[in-house]
CSV table of C-alpha atoms and ligand atoms in Angstrom, one decimal:
chain,number,residue,atom,x,y,z
W,1,MET,CA,0.0,0.0,0.0
W,2,LYS,CA,1.3,3.4,-0.9
W,3,ALA,CA,1.1,6.3,1.6
W,4,SER,CA,1.7,9.6,0.0
W,5,PRO,CA,1.9,13.1,1.3
W,6,ASP,CA,-1.4,14.8,0.3
W,7,PRO,CA,-2.4,18.3,0.8
W,8,ARG,CA,-6.1,17.5,1.0
W,9,VAL,CA,-8.0,19.0,3.8
W,10,TRP,CA,-10.2,16.9,6.0
W,11,ARG,CA,-13.6,18.3,6.9
W,12,ASN,CA,-16.4,16.9,9.0
W,13,TRP,CA,-20.1,16.8,7.8
W,14,ALA,CA,-21.2,19.8,9.9
W,15,ARG,CA,-18.2,21.9,8.9
W,16,THR,CA,-17.3,22.5,12.5
W,17,ALA,CA,-13.9,20.8,12.3
W,18,THR,CA,-11.1,20.7,9.7
W,19,ALA,CA,-7.6,19.3,9.6
W,20,THR,CA,-4.7,18.9,7.2
W,21,PRO,CA,-3.2,15.4,7.7
W,22,ALA,CA,0.5,15.0,6.9
W,23,ARG,CA,-0.3,11.7,5.1
W,24,TRP,CA,-3.4,9.8,3.9
W,25,CYS,CA,-3.6,6.0,3.8
W,26,LEU,CA,-6.2,3.8,2.2
W,27,PRO,CA,-5.6,0.4,3.6
W,28,ARG,CA,-7.3,-2.6,2.1
W,29,SER,CA,-6.3,-5.3,4.6
W,30,GLU,CA,-5.4,-5.7,8.3
W,31,ALA,CA,-1.7,-6.1,7.3
W,32,GLU,CA,-1.9,-2.7,5.6
W,33,ILE,CA,-3.5,-1.1,8.6
W,34,SER,CA,-0.8,-2.5,10.8
W,35,ALA,CA,1.9,-1.4,8.3
W,36,ALA,CA,0.5,2.1,8.3
W,37,VAL,CA,0.7,2.3,12.1
W,38,LYS,CA,4.3,1.0,12.1
W,39,ASP,CA,5.3,3.5,9.3
W,40,ALA,CA,3.7,6.4,11.2
W,41,ALA,CA,5.8,5.4,14.3
W,42,LEU,CA,9.0,5.4,12.2
W,43,ALA,CA,8.1,8.8,10.9
W,44,GLY,CA,7.2,10.1,14.3
W,45,LEU,CA,3.6,10.8,13.2
W,46,THR,CA,0.3,10.2,15.1
W,47,VAL,CA,-2.5,8.2,13.5
W,48,ARG,CA,-6.3,8.6,13.4
W,49,ALA,CA,-8.7,6.3,11.8
W,50,LEU,CA,-11.4,8.2,9.9
W,51,GLY,CA,-15.0,7.3,9.9
W,52,SER,CA,-17.6,9.2,7.8
W,53,GLY,CA,-16.8,12.5,9.5
W,54,HIS,CA,-20.2,12.7,11.2
W,55,SER,CA,-18.9,13.8,14.5
W,56,PHE,CA,-19.4,17.4,15.3
W,57,THR,CA,-16.3,17.5,17.5
W,58,ALA,CA,-12.8,17.2,16.1
W,59,ALA,CA,-12.7,13.6,17.3
W,60,ALA,CA,-11.2,12.3,14.0
W,61,ALA,CA,-9.1,15.3,13.1
W,62,THR,CA,-5.3,14.7,12.7
W,63,SER,CA,-2.2,16.5,11.6
W,64,GLY,CA,-0.5,13.0,11.4
W,65,VAL,CA,-1.7,10.0,9.4
W,66,ALA,CA,-5.3,9.9,8.3
W,67,LEU,CA,-6.4,6.3,7.8
W,68,ASP,CA,-9.3,6.2,5.4
W,69,LEU,CA,-11.1,2.9,6.0
W,70,SER,CA,-13.6,3.3,3.1
W,71,GLN,CA,-12.0,0.3,1.4
W,72,TRP,CA,-12.1,-1.9,4.5
W,73,THR,CA,-15.8,-2.9,4.6
W,74,GLY,CA,-18.2,-5.7,4.6
W,75,ILE,CA,-19.3,-8.7,6.8
W,76,THR,CA,-16.6,-11.3,7.2
W,77,ALA,CA,-18.6,-13.9,9.3
W,78,ALA,CA,-22.2,-14.4,10.2
W,79,ASP,CA,-24.0,-17.0,12.3
W,80,THR,CA,-27.8,-16.7,11.7
W,81,GLY,CA,-28.4,-19.1,14.6
W,82,THR,CA,-26.7,-17.0,17.3
W,83,GLY,CA,-27.0,-13.7,15.5
W,84,LEU,CA,-23.3,-13.1,15.9
W,85,VAL,CA,-21.9,-11.1,12.9
W,86,THR,CA,-18.4,-9.8,12.4
W,87,ALA,CA,-17.9,-6.8,10.1
W,88,ARG,CA,-15.0,-4.7,9.0
W,89,SER,CA,-14.7,-1.4,10.8
W,90,GLY,CA,-15.1,0.9,7.8
W,91,THR,CA,-18.5,-0.6,6.9
W,92,THR,CA,-21.2,2.1,7.0
W,93,LEU,CA,-24.3,1.4,9.1
W,94,ARG,CA,-26.3,1.7,5.9
W,95,ALA,CA,-24.3,-1.0,4.1
W,96,LEU,CA,-24.3,-3.2,7.2
W,97,GLY,CA,-28.1,-2.9,7.5
W,98,ALA,CA,-28.5,-3.9,3.9
W,99,GLU,CA,-26.2,-6.9,4.3
W,100,LEU,CA,-27.8,-8.0,7.6
W,101,GLY,CA,-31.2,-7.7,6.0
W,102,GLY,CA,-30.1,-10.2,3.3
W,103,LEU,CA,-29.2,-12.6,6.2
W,104,GLY,CA,-32.6,-12.1,7.9
W,105,LEU,CA,-30.8,-10.1,10.7
W,106,ALA,CA,-30.8,-6.6,12.0
W,107,MET,CA,-29.2,-4.4,14.7
W,108,ALA,CA,-31.5,-4.3,17.7
W,109,ASN,CA,-31.4,-0.5,17.9
W,110,LEU,CA,-30.0,2.4,15.7
W,111,GLY,CA,-29.6,6.1,15.9
W,112,ASP,CA,-31.5,8.4,13.5
W,113,ILE,CA,-29.0,8.2,10.5
W,114,ASP,CA,-26.9,5.4,9.1
W,115,ALA,CA,-24.1,7.3,7.3
W,116,GLN,CA,-21.6,6.6,10.1
W,117,THR,CA,-19.1,3.8,9.9
W,118,LEU,CA,-19.5,1.0,12.4
W,119,ALA,CA,-16.2,1.8,14.2
W,120,GLY,CA,-16.9,5.6,14.1
W,121,ALA,CA,-20.3,5.2,15.5
W,122,LEU,CA,-19.2,2.9,18.3
W,123,SER,CA,-16.1,4.9,19.2
W,124,THR,CA,-18.1,8.0,20.2
W,125,GLY,CA,-21.0,6.2,21.9
W,126,THR,CA,-23.6,6.6,19.3
W,127,HIS,CA,-27.1,5.6,20.5
W,128,GLY,CA,-30.7,5.5,19.5
W,129,THR,CA,-33.6,5.4,21.9
W,130,GLY,CA,-35.3,2.8,24.1
W,131,ALA,CA,-35.6,2.6,27.9
W,132,ARG,CA,-34.8,-1.1,27.8
W,133,LEU,CA,-31.9,-0.8,25.3
W,134,GLY,CA,-28.4,0.5,25.5
W,135,GLY,CA,-26.4,2.4,22.9
W,136,LEU,CA,-24.9,0.7,19.8
W,137,ALA,CA,-21.8,-0.4,21.8
W,138,THR,CA,-23.9,-2.6,24.0
W,139,GLN,CA,-24.6,-4.8,21.0
W,140,VAL,CA,-20.8,-5.6,20.6
W,141,THR,CA,-19.4,-8.9,21.8
W,142,SER,CA,-15.8,-8.6,20.6
W,143,VAL,CA,-13.5,-6.0,19.1
W,144,GLU,CA,-10.2,-6.5,17.2
W,145,LEU,CA,-7.7,-3.7,17.0
W,146,VAL,CA,-4.3,-2.9,15.6
W,147,LEU,CA,-2.4,-1.4,18.6
W,148,ALA,CA,0.3,1.2,18.6
W,149,ASP,CA,3.1,-1.4,18.0
W,150,GLY,CA,1.3,-2.7,15.0
W,151,SER,CA,0.2,-5.9,16.8
W,152,VAL,CA,-3.4,-7.2,16.6
W,153,ALA,CA,-5.4,-7.6,19.8
W,154,THR,CA,-8.8,-9.2,20.2
W,155,CYS,CA,-10.9,-8.4,23.3
W,156,SER,CA,-14.2,-9.6,24.6
W,157,ALA,CA,-15.9,-10.1,28.0
W,158,SER,CA,-13.7,-13.2,28.6
W,159,SER,CA,-10.5,-12.2,26.8
W,160,ARG,CA,-8.8,-9.0,27.9
W,161,PRO,CA,-12.0,-7.7,29.5
W,162,GLU,CA,-10.5,-4.4,30.6
W,163,LEU,CA,-9.5,-3.6,27.0
W,164,PHE,CA,-13.0,-4.6,26.0
W,165,ALA,CA,-14.6,-2.3,28.6
W,166,ALA,CA,-12.6,0.5,27.2
W,167,ALA,CA,-12.5,-0.2,23.4
W,168,ARG,CA,-16.2,-0.5,22.8
W,169,ILE,CA,-16.4,3.3,23.3
W,170,GLY,CA,-12.7,4.1,22.9
W,171,LEU,CA,-12.7,7.5,21.1
W,172,GLY,CA,-10.1,6.1,18.7
W,173,ALA,CA,-7.6,6.4,21.6
W,174,LEU,CA,-6.6,2.7,21.9
W,175,GLY,CA,-5.9,1.6,18.4
W,176,VAL,CA,-7.4,1.1,15.0
W,177,ILE,CA,-10.5,-1.1,15.3
W,178,THR,CA,-10.3,-3.6,12.4
W,179,THR,CA,-13.3,-5.8,13.0
W,180,VAL,CA,-16.3,-5.8,15.4
W,181,THR,CA,-18.5,-8.7,16.3
W,182,LEU,CA,-22.1,-7.7,17.0
W,183,ARG,CA,-25.0,-9.6,18.5
W,184,CYS,CA,-27.7,-9.1,16.0
W,185,VAL,CA,-31.4,-10.0,16.2
W,186,PRO,CA,-33.8,-11.5,13.7
W,187,SER,CA,-35.1,-8.9,11.2
W,188,PHE,CA,-38.1,-7.1,12.7
W,189,THR,CA,-40.8,-4.7,11.7
W,190,LEU,CA,-41.6,-1.6,13.5
W,191,LEU,CA,-44.9,0.2,13.9
W,192,ALA,CA,-44.2,3.9,13.8
W,193,ASP,CA,-46.6,6.3,15.4
W,194,GLU,CA,-45.7,10.0,15.3
W,195,ARG,CA,-48.1,12.6,16.6
W,196,PRO,CA,-48.0,16.1,18.1
W,197,MET,CA,-48.7,16.4,21.8
W,198,PRO,CA,-48.4,19.4,24.2
W,199,VAL,CA,-44.9,19.4,25.6
W,200,GLU,CA,-46.3,19.7,29.2
W,201,GLU,CA,-48.2,16.5,28.7
W,202,VAL,CA,-45.2,14.7,27.3
W,203,LEU,CA,-43.1,15.7,30.3
W,204,GLU,CA,-45.8,14.7,32.8
W,205,GLN,CA,-46.1,11.3,31.1
W,206,PHE,CA,-42.4,10.9,30.2
W,207,ASP,CA,-41.7,7.8,32.4
W,208,ALA,CA,-44.8,6.1,31.3
W,209,LEU,CA,-44.2,6.8,27.6
W,210,ALA,CA,-40.6,5.6,28.0
W,211,ALA,CA,-41.7,2.4,29.7
W,212,ALA,CA,-44.7,1.6,27.4
W,213,ASN,CA,-42.8,1.9,24.1
W,214,ASP,CA,-39.8,0.0,22.7
W,215,HIS,CA,-38.4,3.2,21.2
W,216,PHE,CA,-39.7,6.5,22.4
W,217,GLU,CA,-38.5,10.0,21.7
W,218,PHE,CA,-39.8,13.5,21.2
W,219,TYR,CA,-38.9,16.7,19.3
W,220,TRP,CA,-39.8,20.1,20.6
W,221,PHE,CA,-39.3,23.4,18.8
W,222,PRO,CA,-38.1,25.7,21.6
W,223,TYR,CA,-40.6,28.5,21.0
W,224,GLY,CA,-43.6,26.3,20.6
W,225,SER,CA,-45.8,24.4,23.1
W,226,GLN,CA,-46.2,21.3,20.9
W,227,ALA,CA,-43.9,18.4,20.8
W,228,LEU,CA,-43.7,15.7,18.1
W,229,VAL,CA,-43.8,12.3,19.9
W,230,LYS,CA,-42.4,9.3,18.1
W,231,ARG,CA,-43.2,5.8,19.3
W,232,ASN,CA,-41.7,2.9,17.5
W,233,ASN,CA,-42.9,-0.6,18.6
W,234,ARG,CA,-42.0,-4.0,17.4
W,235,VAL,CA,-44.8,-5.7,15.4
W,236,THR,CA,-45.2,-9.3,16.7
W,237,GLY,CA,-46.8,-12.2,14.8
W,238,HIS,CA,-49.8,-11.7,17.0
W,239,ASP,CA,-50.2,-8.1,15.9
W,240,ALA,CA,-49.9,-9.1,12.3
W,241,GLU,CA,-52.6,-11.7,12.8
W,242,LEU,CA,-54.9,-9.1,14.3
W,243,GLY,CA,-54.3,-7.0,11.3
W,244,THR,CA,-55.9,-3.9,12.9
W,245,ARG,CA,-52.9,-2.5,14.7
W,246,VAL,CA,-50.7,-2.7,11.7
W,247,PRO,CA,-50.9,0.0,9.1
W,248,PRO,CA,-49.0,-0.5,5.8
W,249,ALA,CA,-45.6,0.8,4.9
W,250,LEU,CA,-45.6,4.3,3.5
W,251,PRO,CA,-45.9,4.2,-0.3
W,252,ALA,CA,-42.7,5.4,-2.1
W,253,TRP,CA,-44.2,8.7,-3.2
W,254,ARG,CA,-45.3,9.5,0.4
W,255,ARG,CA,-41.9,8.6,1.8
W,256,PHE,CA,-40.4,10.9,-0.8
W,257,TRP,CA,-42.9,13.7,-0.1
W,258,GLU,CA,-42.6,13.6,3.7
W,259,PHE,CA,-38.9,12.8,4.3
W,260,GLU,CA,-37.3,14.5,1.3
W,261,VAL,CA,-39.7,17.3,0.4
W,262,MET,CA,-41.2,18.3,3.8
W,263,GLU,CA,-38.5,17.4,6.3
W,264,ASN,CA,-35.5,18.3,4.1
W,265,ALA,CA,-36.3,20.6,1.2
W,266,GLY,CA,-39.2,22.4,3.0
W,267,PHE,CA,-37.5,22.6,6.4
W,268,GLY,CA,-34.3,23.6,4.6
W,269,ALA,CA,-36.1,26.5,2.9
W,270,LEU,CA,-37.5,27.7,6.2
W,271,CYS,CA,-34.1,27.5,7.7
W,272,ARG,CA,-32.6,29.6,4.9
W,273,LEU,CA,-35.3,32.1,5.4
W,274,GLY,CA,-34.6,32.2,9.1
W,275,ARG,CA,-30.9,32.7,8.5
W,276,ALA,CA,-31.6,35.6,6.1
W,277,ARG,CA,-34.2,37.1,8.5
W,278,PRO,CA,-33.3,36.0,12.0
W,279,ARG,CA,-36.1,38.1,13.5
W,280,LEU,CA,-38.6,35.7,11.9
W,281,ILE,CA,-37.1,32.6,13.5
W,282,PRO,CA,-39.4,32.4,16.6
W,283,ALA,CA,-42.5,32.7,14.3
W,284,LEU,CA,-41.0,30.1,11.8
W,285,ASN,CA,-40.2,27.9,14.7
W,286,ARG,CA,-43.8,28.1,16.0
W,287,PHE,CA,-45.1,27.5,12.5
W,288,SER,CA,-43.0,24.3,12.3
W,289,SER,CA,-44.4,23.3,15.6
W,290,VAL,CA,-48.0,23.8,14.5
W,291,ALA,CA,-47.4,22.1,11.2
W,292,LEU,CA,-46.5,18.8,13.0
W,293,SER,CA,-48.8,16.1,11.8
W,294,THR,CA,-49.7,12.5,12.6
W,295,ARG,CA,-48.1,9.6,10.8
W,296,THR,CA,-48.5,5.9,11.4
W,297,TYR,CA,-46.9,3.2,9.3
W,298,THR,CA,-44.9,0.0,9.5
W,299,ASP,CA,-41.6,-0.9,7.9
W,300,THR,CA,-38.4,-2.9,8.3
W,301,SER,CA,-36.7,-1.6,11.4
W,302,HIS,CA,-33.8,0.3,9.8
W,303,ARG,CA,-36.2,2.1,7.5
W,304,VAL,CA,-38.1,3.4,10.6
W,305,PHE,CA,-35.1,4.3,12.8
W,306,VAL,CA,-33.2,6.2,10.1
W,307,THR,CA,-34.3,9.2,8.0
W,308,PRO,CA,-32.3,11.3,5.6
W,309,ARG,CA,-30.7,14.5,7.1
W,310,ARG,CA,-29.7,16.9,4.4
W,311,VAL,CA,-30.1,20.2,6.2
W,312,ARG,CA,-26.8,20.8,8.0
W,313,PHE,CA,-26.6,21.9,11.6
W,314,ALA,CA,-24.4,22.1,14.6
W,315,GLU,CA,-25.4,19.9,17.6
W,316,SER,CA,-24.6,19.3,21.3
W,317,GLU,CA,-26.1,16.5,23.2
W,318,TYR,CA,-25.9,15.5,26.9
W,319,ALA,CA,-27.0,12.4,28.7
W,320,VAL,CA,-28.7,13.3,32.0
W,321,PRO,CA,-30.1,11.2,34.8
W,322,ARG,CA,-33.7,10.3,33.7
W,323,GLU,CA,-35.2,12.1,36.7
W,324,SER,CA,-33.5,15.4,35.7
W,325,LEU,CA,-35.1,15.7,32.3
W,326,ARG,CA,-38.0,17.9,33.4
W,327,HIS,CA,-35.7,20.3,35.1
W,328,VAL,CA,-33.5,20.5,31.9
W,329,ILE,CA,-36.4,21.2,29.6
W,330,ALA,CA,-38.0,23.7,32.0
W,331,GLU,CA,-34.7,25.6,32.0
W,332,LEU,CA,-34.4,25.5,28.2
W,333,ARG,CA,-37.9,26.9,27.9
W,334,ARG,CA,-36.9,29.7,30.2
W,335,VAL,CA,-33.5,30.4,28.6
W,336,VAL,CA,-34.1,30.1,24.8
W,337,PRO,CA,-36.6,33.0,24.4
W,338,ARG,CA,-34.0,35.3,26.1
W,339,LEU,CA,-31.1,34.4,23.8
W,340,ALA,CA,-29.9,37.2,21.6
W,341,ASP,CA,-29.7,34.9,18.6
W,342,PRO,CA,-32.8,32.9,18.0
W,343,VAL,CA,-32.8,29.1,17.6
W,344,MET,CA,-34.0,27.5,14.4
W,345,PHE,CA,-33.8,23.8,15.1
W,346,PRO,CA,-35.8,21.6,17.5
W,347,VAL,CA,-34.6,19.9,20.7
W,348,GLU,CA,-34.6,16.1,20.6
W,349,VAL,CA,-35.1,13.9,23.7
W,350,ARG,CA,-34.3,10.2,23.8
W,351,VAL,CA,-33.8,7.5,26.5
W,352,ALA,CA,-31.4,4.6,27.1
W,353,ALA,CA,-30.9,1.9,29.7
W,354,ALA,CA,-27.9,2.0,32.0
W,355,ASP,CA,-24.8,0.0,30.8
W,356,ASP,CA,-21.3,-0.9,32.1
W,357,ILE,CA,-19.1,0.5,29.3
W,358,TRP,CA,-16.5,2.7,30.9
W,359,LEU,CA,-16.9,5.8,28.7
W,360,SER,CA,-20.6,5.3,27.9
W,361,THR,CA,-22.7,8.4,28.5
W,362,ALA,CA,-25.2,5.9,30.1
W,363,TYR,CA,-22.6,4.3,32.4
W,364,GLY,CA,-24.3,3.1,35.5
W,365,ARG,CA,-27.5,5.2,35.1
W,366,GLU,CA,-30.8,5.2,33.2
W,367,SER,CA,-30.4,8.2,30.9
W,368,ALA,CA,-32.3,10.8,29.0
W,369,TYR,CA,-30.5,12.3,26.1
W,370,VAL,CA,-31.2,16.0,25.3
W,371,ALA,CA,-29.8,17.2,22.0
W,372,ILE,CA,-29.9,20.8,20.9
W,373,HIS,CA,-29.2,22.0,17.4
W,374,GLN,CA,-28.7,25.2,15.4
W,375,TYR,CA,-28.9,25.6,11.6
W,376,SER,CA,-25.5,25.9,9.9
W,377,GLY,CA,-24.4,29.5,9.6
W,378,LEU,CA,-26.5,30.8,12.5
W,379,PRO,CA,-24.7,31.6,15.8
W,380,TYR,CA,-24.9,28.8,18.3
W,381,GLN,CA,-22.2,29.4,20.9
W,382,ALA,CA,-24.2,31.3,23.5
W,383,TYR,CA,-27.1,28.8,23.2
W,384,PHE,CA,-24.7,25.8,23.6
W,385,ASP,CA,-22.9,27.5,26.6
W,386,ARG,CA,-26.2,28.1,28.4
W,387,PHE,CA,-27.3,24.5,27.7
W,388,GLU,CA,-24.0,23.3,29.2
W,389,SER,CA,-24.5,25.3,32.4
W,390,ILE,CA,-28.0,23.8,32.7
W,391,VAL,CA,-26.9,20.2,32.2
W,392,ALA,CA,-23.8,20.8,34.5
W,393,GLU,CA,-26.2,21.2,37.4
W,394,VAL,CA,-27.4,17.6,36.9
W,395,ALA,CA,-24.1,15.9,36.1
W,396,GLY,CA,-24.8,15.7,32.4
W,397,ARG,CA,-22.3,13.8,30.3
W,398,PRO,CA,-21.6,15.1,26.7
W,399,HIS,CA,-21.9,12.9,23.7
W,400,TRP,CA,-18.3,12.3,22.6
W,401,GLY,CA,-19.1,13.1,19.0
W,402,LYS,CA,-21.1,16.3,19.6
W,403,LEU,CA,-20.0,19.8,20.5
W,404,HIS,CA,-19.1,20.4,24.1
W,405,SER,CA,-16.4,22.2,26.1
W,406,LEU,CA,-15.6,19.8,28.9
W,407,ASP,CA,-12.0,18.7,29.6
W,408,ALA,CA,-10.4,15.8,31.4
W,409,GLY,CA,-10.7,17.4,34.8
W,410,ARG,CA,-14.5,17.7,34.6
W,411,LEU,CA,-15.0,14.4,32.8
W,412,ARG,CA,-13.1,12.5,35.5
W,413,SER,CA,-15.8,13.6,38.0
W,414,LEU,CA,-18.5,12.3,35.7
W,415,TYR,CA,-17.1,8.9,34.8
W,416,PRO,CA,-16.3,6.5,37.7
W,417,ARG,CA,-14.0,4.5,35.5
W,418,PHE,CA,-12.3,7.4,33.8
W,419,ASP,CA,-8.9,6.7,35.3
W,420,ASP,CA,-9.2,3.0,34.4
W,421,PHE,CA,-9.7,4.0,30.8
W,422,ARG,CA,-6.6,6.2,31.0
W,423,ARG,CA,-4.6,3.4,32.6
W,424,VAL,CA,-5.6,1.0,29.7
W,425,ARG,CA,-4.7,3.7,27.2
W,426,ALA,CA,-1.3,4.1,28.8
W,427,GLU,CA,-0.7,0.4,28.6
W,428,VAL,CA,-1.7,-0.1,25.0
W,429,ASP,CA,-0.5,3.3,23.6
W,430,PRO,CA,2.3,4.5,25.9
W,431,GLU,CA,3.5,7.1,23.4
W,432,GLY,CA,0.2,8.5,22.4
W,433,ARG,CA,0.4,7.3,18.8
W,434,PHE,CA,-3.4,7.6,18.4
W,435,GLY,CA,-3.6,11.1,20.0
W,436,ASN,CA,-5.0,14.3,18.7
W,437,SER,CA,-5.9,17.6,20.3
W,438,TYR,CA,-9.4,16.5,21.0
W,439,LEU,CA,-8.1,13.6,23.0
W,440,THR,CA,-5.6,15.7,24.8
W,441,ARG,CA,-8.5,17.9,26.0
W,442,VAL,CA,-10.9,15.2,27.0
W,443,LEU,CA,-8.5,12.5,28.3
W,444,GLY,CA,-5.5,14.5,29.2
W,445,ASP,CA,-2.0,14.0,28.0
W,446,ALA,CA,-1.3,10.3,27.0
W,447,HIS,CA,2.1,10.5,28.8
W,448,ASP,CA,0.7,12.1,32.0
W,449,LEU,CA,-0.5,9.2,34.2
P,1,LIG,C1,-26.8,14.1,10.9
P,1,LIG,C2,-26.3,13.4,12.1
P,1,LIG,C3,-27.1,12.6,12.8
P,1,LIG,C4,-26.6,11.9,13.9
P,1,LIG,N1,-27.4,11.1,14.7
P,1,LIG,C5,-26.9,10.5,15.8
P,1,LIG,C6,-27.8,9.7,16.6
P,1,LIG,O1,-29.0,9.5,16.3
P,1,LIG,N2,-27.3,9.2,17.7
P,1,LIG,C7,-26.0,9.4,18.1
P,1,LIG,O2,-25.6,9.0,19.2
P,1,LIG,N3,-25.2,10.1,17.4
P,1,LIG,C8,-25.6,10.7,16.2
P,1,LIG,N4,-24.7,11.4,15.4
P,1,LIG,C9,-23.3,11.5,15.8
P,1,LIG,C10,-22.5,10.3,15.1
P,1,LIG,O3,-23.2,9.1,15.3
P,1,LIG,C11,-21.2,10.2,15.8
P,1,LIG,O4,-20.5,11.4,15.9
P,1,LIG,C12,-20.3,9.1,15.1
P,1,LIG,O5,-19.1,9.0,15.8
P,1,LIG,C13,-20.0,9.4,13.6
P,1,LIG,O6,-19.4,8.3,13.0
P,1,LIG,P1,-18.4,8.5,11.8
P,1,LIG,O7,-18.3,7.1,11.1
P,1,LIG,O8,-18.8,9.6,11.0
P,1,LIG,O9,-17.1,8.7,12.7
P,1,LIG,P2,-16.1,10.0,12.7
P,1,LIG,O10,-16.9,11.1,13.2
P,1,LIG,O11,-15.4,10.1,11.4
P,1,LIG,O12,-15.1,9.5,13.8
P,1,LIG,C14,-15.5,9.4,15.1
P,1,LIG,C15,-14.4,8.8,16.0
P,1,LIG,O13,-14.2,7.4,15.7
P,1,LIG,C16,-12.9,7.2,15.5
P,1,LIG,N5,-12.8,6.0,14.6
P,1,LIG,C17,-13.3,5.9,13.4
P,1,LIG,N6,-13.0,4.7,12.8
P,1,LIG,C18,-12.2,4.1,13.7
P,1,LIG,C19,-11.6,2.8,13.8
P,1,LIG,N7,-11.6,2.0,12.8
P,1,LIG,N8,-10.8,2.5,14.9
P,1,LIG,C20,-10.7,3.4,15.9
P,1,LIG,N9,-11.3,4.6,15.9
P,1,LIG,C21,-12.1,4.9,14.9
P,1,LIG,C22,-12.3,8.5,14.9
P,1,LIG,O14,-10.9,8.6,14.9
P,1,LIG,C23,-13.1,9.5,15.8
P,1,LIG,O15,-12.4,9.6,17.0
P,1,LIG,C24,-25.2,12.1,14.3
P,1,LIG,C25,-24.4,12.9,13.6
P,1,LIG,C26,-24.9,13.6,12.4
P,1,LIG,C27,-24.0,14.5,11.6
């Protein structure tokens, strides 16, 4: 494999991070990944594996070697009996979903897009919603990585369990993930029910809604009083027999109209108008809130979880203890109308079960996720700063791939196993080969243990 100096600039999807790597590599095998890491060491360069660039933070940014894993894709092993599937790390969730579908399998839960690579999504703790389900990393049963010395390590609950506890959400700090084994489930159909509800009512019934639905979330436009509540529930054979509870899939024209025209082209046009005339934003935001409509349909799980996102935005998201959600939303309702720069995008709220992955935002506690967004090109810093002070009061933990300002000192107080993670990092990467400035901020200096 050739690694050549290349002046190309790396940019993330949201255009909130850029970098100029000294070298780009496009490995096509594990041996080539290992060789790239060894070559970087000889040249005294750091290494970052690139995913799809969908982190809002500079998690993947590097001035060293950028490892483009877009040629390192596909499923390498699948057992349809146990549901255990091994895939190469550069596989996008979209491609993985399609391949799994062909095997009669699916991932048990997903976030709301599927453009991310498998390793990129796992490394930052990507999650969907569901009070009885954890984030994507909880579906992982083993991880294989190329470490800083070029060797290949495999870890699971029974083999190198500490590396496994760290590497499932490893921020790219421990090595280059080459393959991941996931515990998949048989393909399933979801019944989607989306309808507006007063936000007050949603908050009052929040725990009941989270408990009664497999996947529950809501969107709320900050100047409006209505929320859009999304409930996705698995359709069982019994439901199908009853027939009544099971509306059909959306016809292709309606999917196109609602997801592409209304939610992307139409909303994008409103956003552009708001950016040109910021004074109109609260009214546009209320209009979006009133325009929310009811939609029920069934479809294959990944076609319900995932929708196209073509309107670019900046985002911050924090996991807070479930019981703190009402406080956080009440504070946002108080704060947003007083901001000098109005907010064009909705707030999204999701839930997840507690888990035991060291750097998981849901480590050891049932969590509610509160995500705030602002349309690209509109000011967001003051909004995001106010949000951070609200969630700081309730020990909020930031999504590793979304904008936040916390550093290692603060993060240590939020993660009981933070220093264990740093210890494992120091063991497998004593020289900080996989470091970058984002990691220095959030984990501290690799040499400084
Ligand atoms: C429109 C949009 C919607 C989103 N929706 C959700 C959502 O519903 N839920 C949610 O939780 N998040 C969501 N996110 C955030 C997103 O899932 C994460 O930021 C994720 O990390 C992006 O994956 P990626 O492949 O783009 O990785 P990148 O952003 O490119 O990289 C992320 C990190 O993974 C590391 N990495 C990548 N590959 C490897 C590897 N092989 N080995 C080791 N480290 C590696 C990188 O170095 C970097 O540190 C969304 C983001 C966008 C832009």
